[in-house]
PDB file of C-alpha atoms and ligand atoms in Angstrom:
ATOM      1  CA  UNK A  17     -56.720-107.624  23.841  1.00 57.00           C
ATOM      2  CA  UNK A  18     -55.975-104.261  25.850  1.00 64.00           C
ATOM      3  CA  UNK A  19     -52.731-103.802  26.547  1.00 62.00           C
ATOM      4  CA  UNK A  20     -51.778-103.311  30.320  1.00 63.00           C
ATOM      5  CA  UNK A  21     -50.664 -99.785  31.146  1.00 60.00           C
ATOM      6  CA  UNK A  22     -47.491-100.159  33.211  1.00 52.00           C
ATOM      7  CA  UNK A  23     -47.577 -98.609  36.499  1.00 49.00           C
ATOM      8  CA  UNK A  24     -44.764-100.678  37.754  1.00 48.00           C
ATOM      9  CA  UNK A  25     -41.815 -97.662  37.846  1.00 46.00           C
ATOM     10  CA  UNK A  26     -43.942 -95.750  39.998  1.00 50.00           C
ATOM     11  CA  UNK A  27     -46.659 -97.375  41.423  1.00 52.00           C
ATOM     12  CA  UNK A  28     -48.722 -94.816  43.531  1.00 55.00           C
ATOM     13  CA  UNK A  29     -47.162 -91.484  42.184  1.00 57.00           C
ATOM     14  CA  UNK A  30     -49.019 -91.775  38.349  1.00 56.00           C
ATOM     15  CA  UNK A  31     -52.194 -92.485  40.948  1.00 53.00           C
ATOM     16  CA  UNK A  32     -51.519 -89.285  42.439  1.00 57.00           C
ATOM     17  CA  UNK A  33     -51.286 -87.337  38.807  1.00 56.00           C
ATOM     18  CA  UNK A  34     -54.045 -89.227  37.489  1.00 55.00           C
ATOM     19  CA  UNK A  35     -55.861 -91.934  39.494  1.00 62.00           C
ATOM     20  CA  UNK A  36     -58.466 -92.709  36.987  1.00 81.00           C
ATOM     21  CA  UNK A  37     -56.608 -93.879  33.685  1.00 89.00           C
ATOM     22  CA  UNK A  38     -57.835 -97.253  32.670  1.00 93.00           C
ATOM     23  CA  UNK A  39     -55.565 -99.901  33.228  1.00 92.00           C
ATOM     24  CA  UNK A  40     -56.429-101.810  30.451  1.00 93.00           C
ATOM     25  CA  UNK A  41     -56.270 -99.290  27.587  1.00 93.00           C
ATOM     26  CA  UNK A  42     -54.524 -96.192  29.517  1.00 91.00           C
ATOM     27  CA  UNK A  43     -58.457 -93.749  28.562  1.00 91.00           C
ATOM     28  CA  UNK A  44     -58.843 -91.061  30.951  1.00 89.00           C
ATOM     29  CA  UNK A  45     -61.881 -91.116  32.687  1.00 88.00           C
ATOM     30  CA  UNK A  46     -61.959 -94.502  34.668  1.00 90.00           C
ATOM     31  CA  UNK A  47     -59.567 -96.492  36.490  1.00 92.00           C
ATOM     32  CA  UNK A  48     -60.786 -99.706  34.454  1.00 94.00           C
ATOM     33  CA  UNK A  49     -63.224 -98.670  31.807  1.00 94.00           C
ATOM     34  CA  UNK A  50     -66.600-100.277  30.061  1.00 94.00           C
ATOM     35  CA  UNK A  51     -64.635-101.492  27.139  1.00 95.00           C
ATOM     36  CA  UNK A  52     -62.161-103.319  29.370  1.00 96.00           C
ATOM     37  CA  UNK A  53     -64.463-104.245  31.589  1.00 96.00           C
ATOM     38  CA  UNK A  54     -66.487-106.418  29.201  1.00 96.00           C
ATOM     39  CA  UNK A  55     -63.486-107.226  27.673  1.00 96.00           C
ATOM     40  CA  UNK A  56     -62.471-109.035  30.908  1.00 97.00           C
ATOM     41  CA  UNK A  57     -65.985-110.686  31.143  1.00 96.00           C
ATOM     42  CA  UNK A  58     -66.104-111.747  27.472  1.00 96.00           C
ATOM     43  CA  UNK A  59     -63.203-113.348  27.658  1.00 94.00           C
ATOM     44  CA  UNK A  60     -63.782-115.596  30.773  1.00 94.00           C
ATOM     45  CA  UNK A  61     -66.539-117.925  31.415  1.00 94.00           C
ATOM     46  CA  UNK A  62     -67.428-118.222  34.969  1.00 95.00           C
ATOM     47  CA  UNK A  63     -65.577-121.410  36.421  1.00 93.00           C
ATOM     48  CA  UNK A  64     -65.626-124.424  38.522  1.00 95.00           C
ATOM     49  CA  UNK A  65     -62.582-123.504  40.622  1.00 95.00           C
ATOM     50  CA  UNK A  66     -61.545-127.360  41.254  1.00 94.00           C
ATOM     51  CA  UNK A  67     -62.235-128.759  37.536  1.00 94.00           C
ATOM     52  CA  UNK A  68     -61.309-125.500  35.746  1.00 92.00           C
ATOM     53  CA  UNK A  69     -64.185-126.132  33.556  1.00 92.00           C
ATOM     54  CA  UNK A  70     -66.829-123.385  32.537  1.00 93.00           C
ATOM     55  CA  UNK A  71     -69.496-123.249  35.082  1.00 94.00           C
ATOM     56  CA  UNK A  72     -72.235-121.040  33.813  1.00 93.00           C
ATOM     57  CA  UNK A  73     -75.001-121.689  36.725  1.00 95.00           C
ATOM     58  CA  UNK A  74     -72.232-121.780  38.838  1.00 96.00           C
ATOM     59  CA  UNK A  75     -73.066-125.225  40.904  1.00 96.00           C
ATOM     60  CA  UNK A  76     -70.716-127.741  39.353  1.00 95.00           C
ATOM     61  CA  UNK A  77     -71.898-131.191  39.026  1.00 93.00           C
ATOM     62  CA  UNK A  78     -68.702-132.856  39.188  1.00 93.00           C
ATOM     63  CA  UNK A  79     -67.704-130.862  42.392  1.00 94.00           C
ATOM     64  CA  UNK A  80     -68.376-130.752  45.592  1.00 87.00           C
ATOM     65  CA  UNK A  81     -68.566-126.696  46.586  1.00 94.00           C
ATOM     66  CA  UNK A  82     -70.992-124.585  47.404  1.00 96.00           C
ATOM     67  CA  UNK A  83     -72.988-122.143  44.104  1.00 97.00           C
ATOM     68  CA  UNK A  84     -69.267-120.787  43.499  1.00 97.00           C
ATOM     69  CA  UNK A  85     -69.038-117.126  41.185  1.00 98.00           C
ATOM     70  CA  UNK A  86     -65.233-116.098  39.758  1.00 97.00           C
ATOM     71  CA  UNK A  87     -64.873-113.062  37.232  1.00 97.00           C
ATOM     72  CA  UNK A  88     -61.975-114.780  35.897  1.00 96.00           C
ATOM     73  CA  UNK A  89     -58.449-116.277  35.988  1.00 95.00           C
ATOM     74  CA  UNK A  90     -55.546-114.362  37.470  1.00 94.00           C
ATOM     75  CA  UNK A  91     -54.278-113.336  34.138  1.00 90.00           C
ATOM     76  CA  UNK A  92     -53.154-110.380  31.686  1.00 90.00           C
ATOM     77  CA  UNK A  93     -55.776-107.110  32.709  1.00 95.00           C
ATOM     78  CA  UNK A  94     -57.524-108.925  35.588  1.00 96.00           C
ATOM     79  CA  UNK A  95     -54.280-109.476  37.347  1.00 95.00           C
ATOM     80  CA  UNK A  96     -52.921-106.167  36.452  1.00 94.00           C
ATOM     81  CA  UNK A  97     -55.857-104.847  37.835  1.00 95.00           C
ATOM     82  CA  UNK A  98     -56.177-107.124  41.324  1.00 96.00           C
ATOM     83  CA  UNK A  99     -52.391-106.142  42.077  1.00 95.00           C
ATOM     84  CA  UNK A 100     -53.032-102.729  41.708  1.00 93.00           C
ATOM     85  CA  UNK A 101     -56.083-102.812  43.965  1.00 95.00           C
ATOM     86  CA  UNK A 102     -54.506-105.075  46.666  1.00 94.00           C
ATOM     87  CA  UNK A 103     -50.864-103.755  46.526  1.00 93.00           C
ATOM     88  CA  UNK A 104     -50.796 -99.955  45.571  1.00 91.00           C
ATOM     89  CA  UNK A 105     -54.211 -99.631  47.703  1.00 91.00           C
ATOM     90  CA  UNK A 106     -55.645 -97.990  44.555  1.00 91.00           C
ATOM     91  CA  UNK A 107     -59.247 -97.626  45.918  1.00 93.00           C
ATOM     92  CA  UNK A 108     -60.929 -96.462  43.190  1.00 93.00           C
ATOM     93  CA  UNK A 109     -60.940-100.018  41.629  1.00 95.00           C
ATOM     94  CA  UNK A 110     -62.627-101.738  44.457  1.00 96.00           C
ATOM     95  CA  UNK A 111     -66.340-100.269  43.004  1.00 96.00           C
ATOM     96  CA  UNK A 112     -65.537-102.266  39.337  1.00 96.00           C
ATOM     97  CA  UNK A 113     -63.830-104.671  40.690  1.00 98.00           C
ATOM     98  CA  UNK A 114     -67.082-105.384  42.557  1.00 98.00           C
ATOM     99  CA  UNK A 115     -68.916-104.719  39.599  1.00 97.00           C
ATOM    100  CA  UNK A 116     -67.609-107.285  37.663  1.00 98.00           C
ATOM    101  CA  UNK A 117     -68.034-109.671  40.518  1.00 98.00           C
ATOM    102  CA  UNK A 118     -71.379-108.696  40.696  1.00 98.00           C
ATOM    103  CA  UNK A 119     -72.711-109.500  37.136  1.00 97.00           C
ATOM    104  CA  UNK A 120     -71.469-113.100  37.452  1.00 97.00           C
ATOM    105  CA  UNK A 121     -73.942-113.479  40.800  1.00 97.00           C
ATOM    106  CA  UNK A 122     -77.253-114.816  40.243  1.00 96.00           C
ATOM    107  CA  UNK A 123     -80.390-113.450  41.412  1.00 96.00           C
ATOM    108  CA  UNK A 124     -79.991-113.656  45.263  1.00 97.00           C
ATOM    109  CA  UNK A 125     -83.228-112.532  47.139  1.00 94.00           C
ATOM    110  CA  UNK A 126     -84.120-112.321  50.805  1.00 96.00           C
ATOM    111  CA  UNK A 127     -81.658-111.335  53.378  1.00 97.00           C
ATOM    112  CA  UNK A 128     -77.884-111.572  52.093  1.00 98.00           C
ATOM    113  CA  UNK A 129     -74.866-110.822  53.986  1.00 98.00           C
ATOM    114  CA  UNK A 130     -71.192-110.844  52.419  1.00 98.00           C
ATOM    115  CA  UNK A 131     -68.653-111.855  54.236  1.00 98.00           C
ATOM    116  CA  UNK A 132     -65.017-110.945  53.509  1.00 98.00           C
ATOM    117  CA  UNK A 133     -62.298-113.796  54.077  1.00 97.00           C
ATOM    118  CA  UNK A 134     -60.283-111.382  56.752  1.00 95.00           C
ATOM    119  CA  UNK A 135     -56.684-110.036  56.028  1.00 92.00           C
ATOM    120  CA  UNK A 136     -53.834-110.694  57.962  1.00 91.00           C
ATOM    121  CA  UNK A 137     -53.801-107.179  60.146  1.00 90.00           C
ATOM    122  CA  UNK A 138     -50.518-106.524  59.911  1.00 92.00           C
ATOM    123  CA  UNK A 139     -51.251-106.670  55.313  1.00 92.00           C
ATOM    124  CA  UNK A 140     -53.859-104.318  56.141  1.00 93.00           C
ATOM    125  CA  UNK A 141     -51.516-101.963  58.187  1.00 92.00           C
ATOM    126  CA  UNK A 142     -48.582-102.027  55.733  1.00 92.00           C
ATOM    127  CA  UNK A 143     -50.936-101.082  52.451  1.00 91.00           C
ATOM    128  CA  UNK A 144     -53.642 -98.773  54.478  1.00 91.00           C
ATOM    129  CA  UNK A 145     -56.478-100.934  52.572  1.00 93.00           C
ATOM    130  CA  UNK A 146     -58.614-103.944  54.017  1.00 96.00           C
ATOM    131  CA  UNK A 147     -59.001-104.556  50.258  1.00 96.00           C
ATOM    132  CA  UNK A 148     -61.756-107.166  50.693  1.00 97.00           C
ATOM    133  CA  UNK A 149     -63.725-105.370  53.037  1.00 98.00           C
ATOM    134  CA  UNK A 150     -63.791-102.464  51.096  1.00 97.00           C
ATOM    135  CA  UNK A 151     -64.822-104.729  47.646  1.00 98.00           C
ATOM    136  CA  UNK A 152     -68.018-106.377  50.341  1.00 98.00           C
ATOM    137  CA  UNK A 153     -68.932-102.890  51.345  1.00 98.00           C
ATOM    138  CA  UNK A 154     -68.954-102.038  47.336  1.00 98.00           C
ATOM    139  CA  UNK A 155     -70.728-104.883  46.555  1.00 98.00           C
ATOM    140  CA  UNK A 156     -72.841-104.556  49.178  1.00 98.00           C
ATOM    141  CA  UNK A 157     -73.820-101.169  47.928  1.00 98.00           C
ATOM    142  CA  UNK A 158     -75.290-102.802  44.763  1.00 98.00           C
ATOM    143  CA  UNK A 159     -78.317-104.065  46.413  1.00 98.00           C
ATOM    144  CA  UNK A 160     -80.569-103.069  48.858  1.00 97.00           C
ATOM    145  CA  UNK A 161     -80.917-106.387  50.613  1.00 98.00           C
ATOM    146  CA  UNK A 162     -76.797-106.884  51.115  1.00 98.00           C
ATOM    147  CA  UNK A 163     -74.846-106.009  54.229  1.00 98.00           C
ATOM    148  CA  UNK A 164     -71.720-106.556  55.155  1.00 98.00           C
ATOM    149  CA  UNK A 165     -70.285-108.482  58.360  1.00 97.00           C
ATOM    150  CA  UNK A 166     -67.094-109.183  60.125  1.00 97.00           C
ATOM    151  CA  UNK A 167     -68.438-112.299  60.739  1.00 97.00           C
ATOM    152  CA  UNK A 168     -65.063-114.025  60.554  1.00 97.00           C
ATOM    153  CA  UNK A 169     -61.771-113.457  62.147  1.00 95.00           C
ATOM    154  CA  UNK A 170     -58.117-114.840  61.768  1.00 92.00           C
ATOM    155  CA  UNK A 171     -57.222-117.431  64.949  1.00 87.00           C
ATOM    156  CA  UNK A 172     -53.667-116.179  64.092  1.00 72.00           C
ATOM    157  CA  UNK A 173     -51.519-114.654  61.661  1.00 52.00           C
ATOM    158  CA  UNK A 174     -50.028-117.345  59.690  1.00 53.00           C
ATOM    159  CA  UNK A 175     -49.130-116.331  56.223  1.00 56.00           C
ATOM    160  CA  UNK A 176     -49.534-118.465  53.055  1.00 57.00           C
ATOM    161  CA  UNK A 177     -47.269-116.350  50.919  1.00 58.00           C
ATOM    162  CA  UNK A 178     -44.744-119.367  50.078  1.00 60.00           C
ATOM    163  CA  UNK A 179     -45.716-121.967  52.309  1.00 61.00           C
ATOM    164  CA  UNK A 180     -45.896-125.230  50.613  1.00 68.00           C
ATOM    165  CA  UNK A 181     -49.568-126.789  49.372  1.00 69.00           C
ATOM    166  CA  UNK A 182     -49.661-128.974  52.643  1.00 63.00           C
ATOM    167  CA  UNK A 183     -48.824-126.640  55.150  1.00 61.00           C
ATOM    168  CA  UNK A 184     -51.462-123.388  53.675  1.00 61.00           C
ATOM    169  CA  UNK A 185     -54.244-126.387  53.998  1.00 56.00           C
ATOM    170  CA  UNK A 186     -53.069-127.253  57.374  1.00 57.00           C
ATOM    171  CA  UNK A 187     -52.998-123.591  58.568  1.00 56.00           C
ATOM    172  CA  UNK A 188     -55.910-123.313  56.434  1.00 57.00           C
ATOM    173  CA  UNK A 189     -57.949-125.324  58.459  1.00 61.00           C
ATOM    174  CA  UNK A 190     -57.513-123.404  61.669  1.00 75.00           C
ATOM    175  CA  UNK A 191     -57.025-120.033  60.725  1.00 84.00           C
ATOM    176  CA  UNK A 192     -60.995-118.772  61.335  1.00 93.00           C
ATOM    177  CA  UNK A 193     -63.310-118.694  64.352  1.00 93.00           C
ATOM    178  CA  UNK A 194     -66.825-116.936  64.391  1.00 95.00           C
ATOM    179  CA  UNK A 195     -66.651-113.533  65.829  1.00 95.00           C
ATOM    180  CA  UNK A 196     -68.346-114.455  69.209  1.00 93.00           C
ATOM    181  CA  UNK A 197     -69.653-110.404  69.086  1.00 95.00           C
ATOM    182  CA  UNK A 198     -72.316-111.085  65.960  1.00 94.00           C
ATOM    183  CA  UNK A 199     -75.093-113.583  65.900  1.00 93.00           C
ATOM    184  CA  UNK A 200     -75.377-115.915  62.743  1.00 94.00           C
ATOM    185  CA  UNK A 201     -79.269-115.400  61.068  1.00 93.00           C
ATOM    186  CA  UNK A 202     -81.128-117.664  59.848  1.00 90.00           C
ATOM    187  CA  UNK A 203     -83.007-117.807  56.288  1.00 93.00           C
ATOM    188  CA  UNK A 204     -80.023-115.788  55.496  1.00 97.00           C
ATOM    189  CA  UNK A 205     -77.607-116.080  52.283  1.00 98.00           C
ATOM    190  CA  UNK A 206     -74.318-116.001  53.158  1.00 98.00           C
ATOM    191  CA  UNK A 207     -71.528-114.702  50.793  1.00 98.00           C
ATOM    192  CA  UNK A 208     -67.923-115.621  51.403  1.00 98.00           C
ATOM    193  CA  UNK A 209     -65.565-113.391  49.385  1.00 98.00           C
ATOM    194  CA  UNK A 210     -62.415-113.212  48.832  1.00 97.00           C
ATOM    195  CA  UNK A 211     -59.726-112.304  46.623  1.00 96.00           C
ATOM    196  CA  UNK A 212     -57.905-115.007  44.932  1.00 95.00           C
ATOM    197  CA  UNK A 213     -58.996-118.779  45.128  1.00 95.00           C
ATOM    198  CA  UNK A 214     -55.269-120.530  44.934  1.00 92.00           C
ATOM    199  CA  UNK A 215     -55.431-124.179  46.790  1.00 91.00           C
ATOM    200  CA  UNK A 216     -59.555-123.559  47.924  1.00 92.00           C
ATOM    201  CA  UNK A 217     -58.090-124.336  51.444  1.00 92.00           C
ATOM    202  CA  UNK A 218     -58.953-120.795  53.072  1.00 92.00           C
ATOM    203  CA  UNK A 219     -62.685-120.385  51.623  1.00 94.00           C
ATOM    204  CA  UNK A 220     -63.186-124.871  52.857  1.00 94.00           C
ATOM    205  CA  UNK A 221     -62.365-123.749  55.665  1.00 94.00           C
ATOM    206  CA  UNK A 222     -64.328-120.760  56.006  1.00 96.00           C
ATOM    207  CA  UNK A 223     -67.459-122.722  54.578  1.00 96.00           C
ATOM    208  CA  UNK A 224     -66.586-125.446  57.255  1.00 95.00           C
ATOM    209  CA  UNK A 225     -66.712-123.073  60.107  1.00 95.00           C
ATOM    210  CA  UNK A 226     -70.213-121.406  58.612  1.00 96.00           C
ATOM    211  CA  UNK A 227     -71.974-125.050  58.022  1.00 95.00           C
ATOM    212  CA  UNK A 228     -70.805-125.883  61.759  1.00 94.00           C
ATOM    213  CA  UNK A 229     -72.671-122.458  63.172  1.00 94.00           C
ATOM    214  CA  UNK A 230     -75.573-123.391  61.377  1.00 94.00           C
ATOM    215  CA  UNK A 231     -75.675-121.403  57.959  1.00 96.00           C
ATOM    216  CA  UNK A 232     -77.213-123.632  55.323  1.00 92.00           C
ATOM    217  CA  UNK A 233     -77.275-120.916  52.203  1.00 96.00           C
ATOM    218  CA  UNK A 234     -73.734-120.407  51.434  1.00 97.00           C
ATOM    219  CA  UNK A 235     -72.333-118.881  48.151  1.00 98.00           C
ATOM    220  CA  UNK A 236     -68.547-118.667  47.277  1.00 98.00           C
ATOM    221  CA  UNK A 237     -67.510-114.732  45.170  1.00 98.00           C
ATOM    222  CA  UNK A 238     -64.273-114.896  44.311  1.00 98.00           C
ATOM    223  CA  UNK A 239     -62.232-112.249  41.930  1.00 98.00           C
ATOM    224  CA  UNK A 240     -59.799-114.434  40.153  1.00 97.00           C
ATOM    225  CA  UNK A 241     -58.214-117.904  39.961  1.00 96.00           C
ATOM    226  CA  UNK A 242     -55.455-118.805  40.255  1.00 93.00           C
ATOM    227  CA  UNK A 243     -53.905-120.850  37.904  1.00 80.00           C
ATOM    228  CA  UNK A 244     -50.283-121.135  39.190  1.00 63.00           C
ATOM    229  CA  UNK A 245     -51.224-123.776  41.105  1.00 47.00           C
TER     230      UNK A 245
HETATM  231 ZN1  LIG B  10     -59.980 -99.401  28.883  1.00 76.41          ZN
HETATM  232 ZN1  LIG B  11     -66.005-128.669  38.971  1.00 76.41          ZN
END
């Protein structure tokens, strides 16, 4: 495998020198290039977040989630490369990022809007990034029949960051509410996305909140898993 260029002494200031050097095999020209790219693809099978097994169509038969799409597991290059994204703001690996994402979707026709699981504001504020807005709008830009809406929005800002499995499901479970400024569509396919599926509890209850409003065409895009948990 590739190994992963270190950008830990200085993260940001070798992005300033040279922002596109690929993170998996240090080439100039890209900040993740083809070779990695399909590396990271080759190497993981799209998964069933819950069982962990390989979930080609992406509808698991054993589980109960909606048509669910992962690039991989939160390992080696594909964690290198989300914590570069998400932490040094290093914009210029949302587009493959949301390439890579975008070759494990299926075919999805008719009107499809992505939502992005919101960030805490005050995350977005300290690293100048909404990272997963800026992968939907990337995404998004992929096909002509995506858009992107702010259809969700934190009820407060509880953090998960080292809260214990029972309390992230409990604040889980009340930590959306449907932006009361856009209307939800119908015969419309609704993409949650987010970054990193950990316990599932923040995308159940974002899929909760969507059934509840009436959206019956949901699909789960998610970057990595998590397998810490
Ligand atoms: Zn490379
Ligand atoms: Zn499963």
């Amino acid at each position: 495998m590739p190994n992963i260029v270190k950008t830990t002494t200085f993260p940001g200031l070798l992005d300033l020198v040279a922002p596109h050097y690929c993170r998996g095999c240090g080439h100039i020209g890209e900040p993740i290039c083809n070779r990695c790219k399909k590396y990271i693809l080759n190497s993981n099978p799209n998964l069933c977040p819950i069982c962990k097994k390989p979930n080609p169509t992406g509808i698991c038969s054993n589980c109960s989630l909606p048509p669910t799409y992962i690039v991989g597991k939160r390992t080696d290059l594909l964690n290198a490369i989300i914590h570069d994204y998400k932490y040094n703001s290093v914009r210029a690996l949302a587009l493959p990022l949301a390439e890579m994402l975008n070759t494990r979707l299926p075919d999805l026709n008719g009107n499809v809007v992505i939502v992005p699981l919101p960030t805490i504001s005050r995350h977005i504020r300290s690293r100048g990034l909404d990272h997963t807005f800026l992968l939907a709008k990337k995404l998004a830009k992929l096909h002509s029949n995506f858009k992107v809406s702010k259809l969700l929005q934190r009820n407060s800002n509880t953090v998960q960051v080292g809260s214990d499995h029972k309390t992230r499901i409990t604040q889980a479970n009340k930590a959306y509410k449907i932006n009361p400024k856009i209307n939800i569509k119908k015969d419309t396919t609704y993409i949650l996305l987010d970054d990193v599926y950990t316990t599932g509890a923040s995308l159940k209850s974002a899929t909760e909140i969507l059934k509840k409003n009436g959206v019956d065409k949901i699909v789960l895009a998610i970057l990595a898993l998590s397998i810490l948990d």
